[in-house]
């Protein structure tokens, strides 16, 4: 049993989206719709299916897509996310995939002490943190940068994106005493989305790649 809630949506589920959704390629609008559907091709998060009538068909050639011809999304187009330069929900750009309407992402202040270690070496120690609870993922603990012990942390050029938090500003890898490097164990968002502003500038570590002790 995991220590966090799992997704309850099954593969094949289809649901209407109440949001205006737009996709852009090379500065042009490929589609603009208020009739998009959420389609779960895997349980964890949805993709958008766009009504064919709301797509500029002249722009389909050369774009990675498929037309859905059966099920609840028949008559819709499913674009590969990377086929387009930008996706928008209303007037906000979104990243990686649509935000799951059945998931929550909450940032909550906590005074529980946090210790982060790797291979017995202390990487961070804080008296408080911002805990981020996201459906389907382990709790993430964001701490002040002053809580870090930088002795074994080295900057990384990695940049990732999250539909709920935006694009990362920094990543750090772990370097052992003998010079071995474990890539990308910590990250930070300097300019997260409005809903996640409490984590701005703070640093979180992968639970899966470090040993985190919470008081």
PDB file of C-alpha atoms in Angstrom:
ATOM      1  CA  UNK A   1       0.000   0.000   0.000  1.00  0.00           C
ATOM      2  CA  UNK A   2       1.310   3.462  -0.886  1.00  0.00           C
ATOM      3  CA  UNK A   3       1.279   6.370   1.546  1.00  0.00           C
ATOM      4  CA  UNK A   4      -0.648   8.709  -0.758  1.00  0.00           C
ATOM      5  CA  UNK A   5      -3.980   8.674  -2.677  1.00  0.00           C
ATOM      6  CA  UNK A   6      -4.020   7.086  -6.100  1.00  0.00           C
ATOM      7  CA  UNK A   7      -5.908   8.100  -9.221  1.00  0.00           C
ATOM      8  CA  UNK A   8      -9.452   6.729  -9.353  1.00  0.00           C
ATOM      9  CA  UNK A   9      -9.986   7.302 -13.091  1.00  0.00           C
ATOM     10  CA  UNK A  10      -9.833   4.271 -15.345  1.00  0.00           C
ATOM     11  CA  UNK A  11      -8.345   4.035 -18.820  1.00  0.00           C
ATOM     12  CA  UNK A  12     -10.903   4.905 -21.491  1.00  0.00           C
ATOM     13  CA  UNK A  13     -12.805   7.439 -19.390  1.00  0.00           C
ATOM     14  CA  UNK A  14     -14.073  10.488 -21.311  1.00  0.00           C
ATOM     15  CA  UNK A  15     -15.421  13.709 -19.788  1.00  0.00           C
ATOM     16  CA  UNK A  16     -16.307  17.180 -21.109  1.00  0.00           C
ATOM     17  CA  UNK A  17     -14.007  20.114 -20.389  1.00  0.00           C
ATOM     18  CA  UNK A  18     -15.639  23.466 -19.551  1.00  0.00           C
ATOM     19  CA  UNK A  19     -12.457  25.369 -20.521  1.00  0.00           C
ATOM     20  CA  UNK A  20     -11.593  27.137 -23.745  1.00  0.00           C
ATOM     21  CA  UNK A  21      -8.622  25.241 -25.182  1.00  0.00           C
ATOM     22  CA  UNK A  22      -6.292  26.533 -27.881  1.00  0.00           C
ATOM     23  CA  UNK A  23      -3.239  25.088 -29.612  1.00  0.00           C
ATOM     24  CA  UNK A  24      -0.574  27.029 -31.508  1.00  0.00           C
ATOM     25  CA  UNK A  25       2.073  26.049 -34.031  1.00  0.00           C
ATOM     26  CA  UNK A  26       4.541  28.486 -35.613  1.00  0.00           C
ATOM     27  CA  UNK A  27       2.464  31.391 -34.322  1.00  0.00           C
ATOM     28  CA  UNK A  28      -0.766  30.160 -35.932  1.00  0.00           C
ATOM     29  CA  UNK A  29      -3.885  28.831 -34.227  1.00  0.00           C
ATOM     30  CA  UNK A  30      -4.334  25.127 -34.977  1.00  0.00           C
ATOM     31  CA  UNK A  31      -7.529  24.824 -32.969  1.00  0.00           C
ATOM     32  CA  UNK A  32      -9.722  26.963 -30.740  1.00  0.00           C
ATOM     33  CA  UNK A  33     -12.575  25.225 -28.949  1.00  0.00           C
ATOM     34  CA  UNK A  34     -14.899  25.342 -25.969  1.00  0.00           C
ATOM     35  CA  UNK A  35     -15.968  21.740 -26.660  1.00  0.00           C
ATOM     36  CA  UNK A  36     -12.803  19.796 -25.847  1.00  0.00           C
ATOM     37  CA  UNK A  37     -13.019  16.422 -24.152  1.00  0.00           C
ATOM     38  CA  UNK A  38     -10.749  14.940 -21.518  1.00  0.00           C
ATOM     39  CA  UNK A  39      -9.658  11.458 -22.591  1.00  0.00           C
ATOM     40  CA  UNK A  40      -7.788   9.111 -20.248  1.00  0.00           C
ATOM     41  CA  UNK A  41      -5.533   6.851 -22.295  1.00  0.00           C
ATOM     42  CA  UNK A  42      -3.697   6.005 -19.070  1.00  0.00           C
ATOM     43  CA  UNK A  43      -5.193   6.252 -15.573  1.00  0.00           C
ATOM     44  CA  UNK A  44      -2.986   9.000 -14.142  1.00  0.00           C
ATOM     45  CA  UNK A  45      -3.839  12.040 -16.249  1.00  0.00           C
ATOM     46  CA  UNK A  46      -5.955  12.997 -19.281  1.00  0.00           C
ATOM     47  CA  UNK A  47      -5.185  14.335 -22.728  1.00  0.00           C
ATOM     48  CA  UNK A  48      -7.372  16.635 -24.786  1.00  0.00           C
ATOM     49  CA  UNK A  49      -9.505  15.437 -27.685  1.00  0.00           C
ATOM     50  CA  UNK A  50     -10.459  18.349 -29.949  1.00  0.00           C
ATOM     51  CA  UNK A  51     -13.621  18.411 -32.119  1.00  0.00           C
ATOM     52  CA  UNK A  52     -12.563  18.052 -35.739  1.00  0.00           C
ATOM     53  CA  UNK A  53     -14.874  20.921 -36.685  1.00  0.00           C
ATOM     54  CA  UNK A  54     -12.836  23.266 -34.455  1.00  0.00           C
ATOM     55  CA  UNK A  55      -9.491  22.354 -36.018  1.00  0.00           C
ATOM     56  CA  UNK A  56      -7.839  24.184 -38.906  1.00  0.00           C
ATOM     57  CA  UNK A  57      -7.583  21.122 -41.147  1.00  0.00           C
ATOM     58  CA  UNK A  58      -5.046  22.811 -43.379  1.00  0.00           C
ATOM     59  CA  UNK A  59      -2.643  22.698 -40.421  1.00  0.00           C
ATOM     60  CA  UNK A  60      -3.001  18.970 -39.741  1.00  0.00           C
ATOM     61  CA  UNK A  61      -0.441  17.859 -42.307  1.00  0.00           C
ATOM     62  CA  UNK A  62       2.910  17.307 -40.660  1.00  0.00           C
ATOM     63  CA  UNK A  63       1.511  17.406 -37.125  1.00  0.00           C
ATOM     64  CA  UNK A  64       1.549  14.237 -35.027  1.00  0.00           C
ATOM     65  CA  UNK A  65      -2.138  13.499 -34.499  1.00  0.00           C
ATOM     66  CA  UNK A  66      -4.822  10.875 -34.910  1.00  0.00           C
ATOM     67  CA  UNK A  67      -8.545  11.165 -35.530  1.00  0.00           C
ATOM     68  CA  UNK A  68     -10.629   9.209 -33.063  1.00  0.00           C
ATOM     69  CA  UNK A  69     -13.342   7.220 -34.767  1.00  0.00           C
ATOM     70  CA  UNK A  70     -14.956   5.253 -31.962  1.00  0.00           C
ATOM     71  CA  UNK A  71     -16.086   5.600 -28.371  1.00  0.00           C
ATOM     72  CA  UNK A  72     -17.107   8.755 -26.558  1.00  0.00           C
ATOM     73  CA  UNK A  73     -14.482  10.847 -28.352  1.00  0.00           C
ATOM     74  CA  UNK A  74     -15.371   9.826 -31.918  1.00  0.00           C
ATOM     75  CA  UNK A  75     -15.063  12.720 -34.341  1.00  0.00           C
ATOM     76  CA  UNK A  76     -12.301  14.331 -32.297  1.00  0.00           C
ATOM     77  CA  UNK A  77      -8.581  14.816 -32.922  1.00  0.00           C
ATOM     78  CA  UNK A  78      -5.937  13.721 -30.424  1.00  0.00           C
ATOM     79  CA  UNK A  79      -2.703  15.718 -30.886  1.00  0.00           C
ATOM     80  CA  UNK A  80       0.630  14.595 -29.495  1.00  0.00           C
ATOM     81  CA  UNK A  81       1.496  17.207 -26.893  1.00  0.00           C
ATOM     82  CA  UNK A  82       4.865  18.034 -28.456  1.00  0.00           C
ATOM     83  CA  UNK A  83       3.299  18.424 -31.895  1.00  0.00           C
ATOM     84  CA  UNK A  84       2.297  21.961 -30.929  1.00  0.00           C
ATOM     85  CA  UNK A  85       4.392  24.877 -29.689  1.00  0.00           C
ATOM     86  CA  UNK A  86       1.946  25.951 -26.993  1.00  0.00           C
ATOM     87  CA  UNK A  87      -1.327  24.917 -25.368  1.00  0.00           C
ATOM     88  CA  UNK A  88      -3.655  27.265 -23.512  1.00  0.00           C
ATOM     89  CA  UNK A  89      -6.555  26.766 -21.137  1.00  0.00           C
ATOM     90  CA  UNK A  90      -8.456  30.055 -21.350  1.00  0.00           C
ATOM     91  CA  UNK A  91      -5.564  32.581 -21.340  1.00  0.00           C
ATOM     92  CA  UNK A  92      -3.041  30.578 -19.311  1.00  0.00           C
ATOM     93  CA  UNK A  93      -0.385  28.409 -20.942  1.00  0.00           C
ATOM     94  CA  UNK A  94      -0.341  24.810 -19.744  1.00  0.00           C
ATOM     95  CA  UNK A  95       2.493  22.310 -19.842  1.00  0.00           C
ATOM     96  CA  UNK A  96       2.985  18.542 -20.294  1.00  0.00           C
ATOM     97  CA  UNK A  97      -0.709  17.561 -20.176  1.00  0.00           C
ATOM     98  CA  UNK A  98      -4.080  19.003 -19.107  1.00  0.00           C
ATOM     99  CA  UNK A  99      -4.678  19.468 -15.414  1.00  0.00           C
ATOM    100  CA  UNK A 100      -6.627  16.517 -14.098  1.00  0.00           C
ATOM    101  CA  UNK A 101     -10.120  17.661 -13.013  1.00  0.00           C
ATOM    102  CA  UNK A 102     -10.252  14.769 -10.524  1.00  0.00           C
ATOM    103  CA  UNK A 103      -6.916  15.575  -8.851  1.00  0.00           C
ATOM    104  CA  UNK A 104      -5.993  18.051  -6.132  1.00  0.00           C
ATOM    105  CA  UNK A 105      -2.715  19.881  -5.651  1.00  0.00           C
ATOM    106  CA  UNK A 106      -2.474  21.658  -2.303  1.00  0.00           C
ATOM    107  CA  UNK A 107       0.443  23.554  -0.755  1.00  0.00           C
ATOM    108  CA  UNK A 108       0.262  23.637   3.046  1.00  0.00           C
ATOM    109  CA  UNK A 109       2.617  25.161   5.616  1.00  0.00           C
ATOM    110  CA  UNK A 110       3.991  22.708   8.159  1.00  0.00           C
ATOM    111  CA  UNK A 111       6.165  23.112  11.271  1.00  0.00           C
ATOM    112  CA  UNK A 112       7.182  19.443  11.231  1.00  0.00           C
ATOM    113  CA  UNK A 113      10.998  19.221  11.014  1.00  0.00           C
ATOM    114  CA  UNK A 114      12.504  17.761   7.843  1.00  0.00           C
ATOM    115  CA  UNK A 115      15.842  15.999   7.285  1.00  0.00           C
ATOM    116  CA  UNK A 116      17.011  14.966   3.818  1.00  0.00           C
ATOM    117  CA  UNK A 117      19.917  12.545   3.402  1.00  0.00           C
ATOM    118  CA  UNK A 118      21.556  10.492   0.699  1.00  0.00           C
ATOM    119  CA  UNK A 119      24.052   7.715   1.392  1.00  0.00           C
ATOM    120  CA  UNK A 120      24.182   8.896   5.007  1.00  0.00           C
ATOM    121  CA  UNK A 121      25.135  12.465   4.028  1.00  0.00           C
ATOM    122  CA  UNK A 122      22.971  15.372   5.173  1.00  0.00           C
ATOM    123  CA  UNK A 123      21.594  17.419   2.267  1.00  0.00           C
ATOM    124  CA  UNK A 124      19.030  19.586   4.048  1.00  0.00           C
ATOM    125  CA  UNK A 125      17.603  20.154   7.497  1.00  0.00           C
ATOM    126  CA  UNK A 126      14.686  22.470   8.196  1.00  0.00           C
ATOM    127  CA  UNK A 127      12.356  23.271  11.078  1.00  0.00           C
ATOM    128  CA  UNK A 128       9.469  23.882   8.694  1.00  0.00           C
ATOM    129  CA  UNK A 129       8.429  23.351   5.096  1.00  0.00           C
ATOM    130  CA  UNK A 130       5.699  23.820   2.541  1.00  0.00           C
ATOM    131  CA  UNK A 131       4.162  20.418   1.891  1.00  0.00           C
ATOM    132  CA  UNK A 132       2.678  19.841  -1.548  1.00  0.00           C
ATOM    133  CA  UNK A 133       0.000  17.164  -1.701  1.00  0.00           C
ATOM    134  CA  UNK A 134      -0.768  16.042  -5.241  1.00  0.00           C
ATOM    135  CA  UNK A 135      -3.130  13.193  -6.042  1.00  0.00           C
ATOM    136  CA  UNK A 136      -1.205  10.173  -7.258  1.00  0.00           C
ATOM    137  CA  UNK A 137       2.239  11.381  -6.129  1.00  0.00           C
ATOM    138  CA  UNK A 138       4.211  11.231  -2.876  1.00  0.00           C
ATOM    139  CA  UNK A 139       4.121  14.322  -0.675  1.00  0.00           C
ATOM    140  CA  UNK A 140       6.815  16.794  -1.692  1.00  0.00           C
ATOM    141  CA  UNK A 141       8.553  18.898   0.963  1.00  0.00           C
ATOM    142  CA  UNK A 142       9.758  22.355  -0.101  1.00  0.00           C
ATOM    143  CA  UNK A 143      12.335  23.964   2.203  1.00  0.00           C
ATOM    144  CA  UNK A 144      14.193  27.268   2.302  1.00  0.00           C
ATOM    145  CA  UNK A 145      17.508  27.359   0.455  1.00  0.00           C
ATOM    146  CA  UNK A 146      19.226  28.289   3.701  1.00  0.00           C
ATOM    147  CA  UNK A 147      18.274  24.816   4.957  1.00  0.00           C
ATOM    148  CA  UNK A 148      20.481  23.152   2.324  1.00  0.00           C
ATOM    149  CA  UNK A 149      23.964  21.806   2.926  1.00  0.00           C
ATOM    150  CA  UNK A 150      25.541  22.562  -0.477  1.00  0.00           C
ATOM    151  CA  UNK A 151      28.603  20.383   0.091  1.00  0.00           C
ATOM    152  CA  UNK A 152      27.279  17.549  -2.066  1.00  0.00           C
ATOM    153  CA  UNK A 153      24.860  19.437  -4.336  1.00  0.00           C
ATOM    154  CA  UNK A 154      25.885  20.618  -7.802  1.00  0.00           C
ATOM    155  CA  UNK A 155      23.770  22.685 -10.228  1.00  0.00           C
ATOM    156  CA  UNK A 156      22.212  20.881 -13.181  1.00  0.00           C
ATOM    157  CA  UNK A 157      21.026  22.261 -16.526  1.00  0.00           C
ATOM    158  CA  UNK A 158      17.854  20.167 -16.414  1.00  0.00           C
ATOM    159  CA  UNK A 159      14.532  21.950 -16.947  1.00  0.00           C
ATOM    160  CA  UNK A 160      11.188  20.215 -16.485  1.00  0.00           C
ATOM    161  CA  UNK A 161       7.584  21.365 -16.540  1.00  0.00           C
ATOM    162  CA  UNK A 162       4.482  20.530 -14.553  1.00  0.00           C
ATOM    163  CA  UNK A 163       0.869  21.308 -15.496  1.00  0.00           C
ATOM    164  CA  UNK A 164       0.199  22.475 -11.940  1.00  0.00           C
ATOM    165  CA  UNK A 165       3.426  24.311 -11.028  1.00  0.00           C
ATOM    166  CA  UNK A 166       4.900  25.596 -14.300  1.00  0.00           C
ATOM    167  CA  UNK A 167       8.552  25.338 -15.398  1.00  0.00           C
ATOM    168  CA  UNK A 168      11.423  24.668 -13.030  1.00  0.00           C
ATOM    169  CA  UNK A 169      14.108  27.297 -12.506  1.00  0.00           C
ATOM    170  CA  UNK A 170      16.825  25.119 -10.973  1.00  0.00           C
ATOM    171  CA  UNK A 171      17.883  21.496 -10.569  1.00  0.00           C
ATOM    172  CA  UNK A 172      20.633  19.992  -8.425  1.00  0.00           C
ATOM    173  CA  UNK A 173      22.468  16.685  -8.617  1.00  0.00           C
ATOM    174  CA  UNK A 174      24.150  14.793  -5.766  1.00  0.00           C
ATOM    175  CA  UNK A 175      27.917  14.232  -5.766  1.00  0.00           C
ATOM    176  CA  UNK A 176      29.401  11.611  -3.464  1.00  0.00           C
ATOM    177  CA  UNK A 177      32.737  11.913  -1.678  1.00  0.00           C
ATOM    178  CA  UNK A 178      34.315   9.708  -4.357  1.00  0.00           C
ATOM    179  CA  UNK A 179      33.009  11.899  -7.190  1.00  0.00           C
ATOM    180  CA  UNK A 180      30.061   9.775  -8.333  1.00  0.00           C
ATOM    181  CA  UNK A 181      27.083  11.874  -9.473  1.00  0.00           C
ATOM    182  CA  UNK A 182      23.424  11.019  -8.984  1.00  0.00           C
ATOM    183  CA  UNK A 183      21.567  13.330 -11.389  1.00  0.00           C
ATOM    184  CA  UNK A 184      18.692  15.648 -10.594  1.00  0.00           C
ATOM    185  CA  UNK A 185      17.622  14.876  -7.037  1.00  0.00           C
ATOM    186  CA  UNK A 186      16.294  18.357  -6.172  1.00  0.00           C
ATOM    187  CA  UNK A 187      14.541  21.222  -7.936  1.00  0.00           C
ATOM    188  CA  UNK A 188      13.007  24.649  -7.472  1.00  0.00           C
ATOM    189  CA  UNK A 189      10.374  26.876  -9.063  1.00  0.00           C
ATOM    190  CA  UNK A 190      11.236  30.577  -8.807  1.00  0.00           C
ATOM    191  CA  UNK A 191       8.040  31.580 -10.613  1.00  0.00           C
ATOM    192  CA  UNK A 192       5.402  28.868 -10.089  1.00  0.00           C
ATOM    193  CA  UNK A 193       1.781  29.152 -11.113  1.00  0.00           C
ATOM    194  CA  UNK A 194      -0.421  31.422  -9.003  1.00  0.00           C
ATOM    195  CA  UNK A 195      -1.985  28.527  -7.080  1.00  0.00           C
ATOM    196  CA  UNK A 196       1.458  27.278  -6.004  1.00  0.00           C
ATOM    197  CA  UNK A 197       3.088  30.614  -5.127  1.00  0.00           C
ATOM    198  CA  UNK A 198       3.919  29.427  -1.572  1.00  0.00           C
ATOM    199  CA  UNK A 199       6.707  27.227  -3.031  1.00  0.00           C
ATOM    200  CA  UNK A 200       8.382  30.048  -4.978  1.00  0.00           C
ATOM    201  CA  UNK A 201      12.142  29.864  -4.511  1.00  0.00           C
ATOM    202  CA  UNK A 202      11.977  26.847  -2.207  1.00  0.00           C
ATOM    203  CA  UNK A 203      13.714  23.528  -2.880  1.00  0.00           C
ATOM    204  CA  UNK A 204      12.247  20.010  -2.920  1.00  0.00           C
ATOM    205  CA  UNK A 205      13.962  16.624  -3.122  1.00  0.00           C
ATOM    206  CA  UNK A 206      12.761  13.460  -4.789  1.00  0.00           C
ATOM    207  CA  UNK A 207      11.540  11.064  -2.100  1.00  0.00           C
ATOM    208  CA  UNK A 208      12.485   8.266  -4.483  1.00  0.00           C
ATOM    209  CA  UNK A 209      16.140   9.344  -4.672  1.00  0.00           C
ATOM    210  CA  UNK A 210      16.807  10.507  -1.112  1.00  0.00           C
ATOM    211  CA  UNK A 211      15.986   9.528   2.469  1.00  0.00           C
ATOM    212  CA  UNK A 212      13.525  12.029   3.909  1.00  0.00           C
ATOM    213  CA  UNK A 213      12.643  12.016   7.613  1.00  0.00           C
ATOM    214  CA  UNK A 214       9.627  14.029   8.744  1.00  0.00           C
ATOM    215  CA  UNK A 215       9.132  14.819  12.424  1.00  0.00           C
TER     216      UNK A 215
END
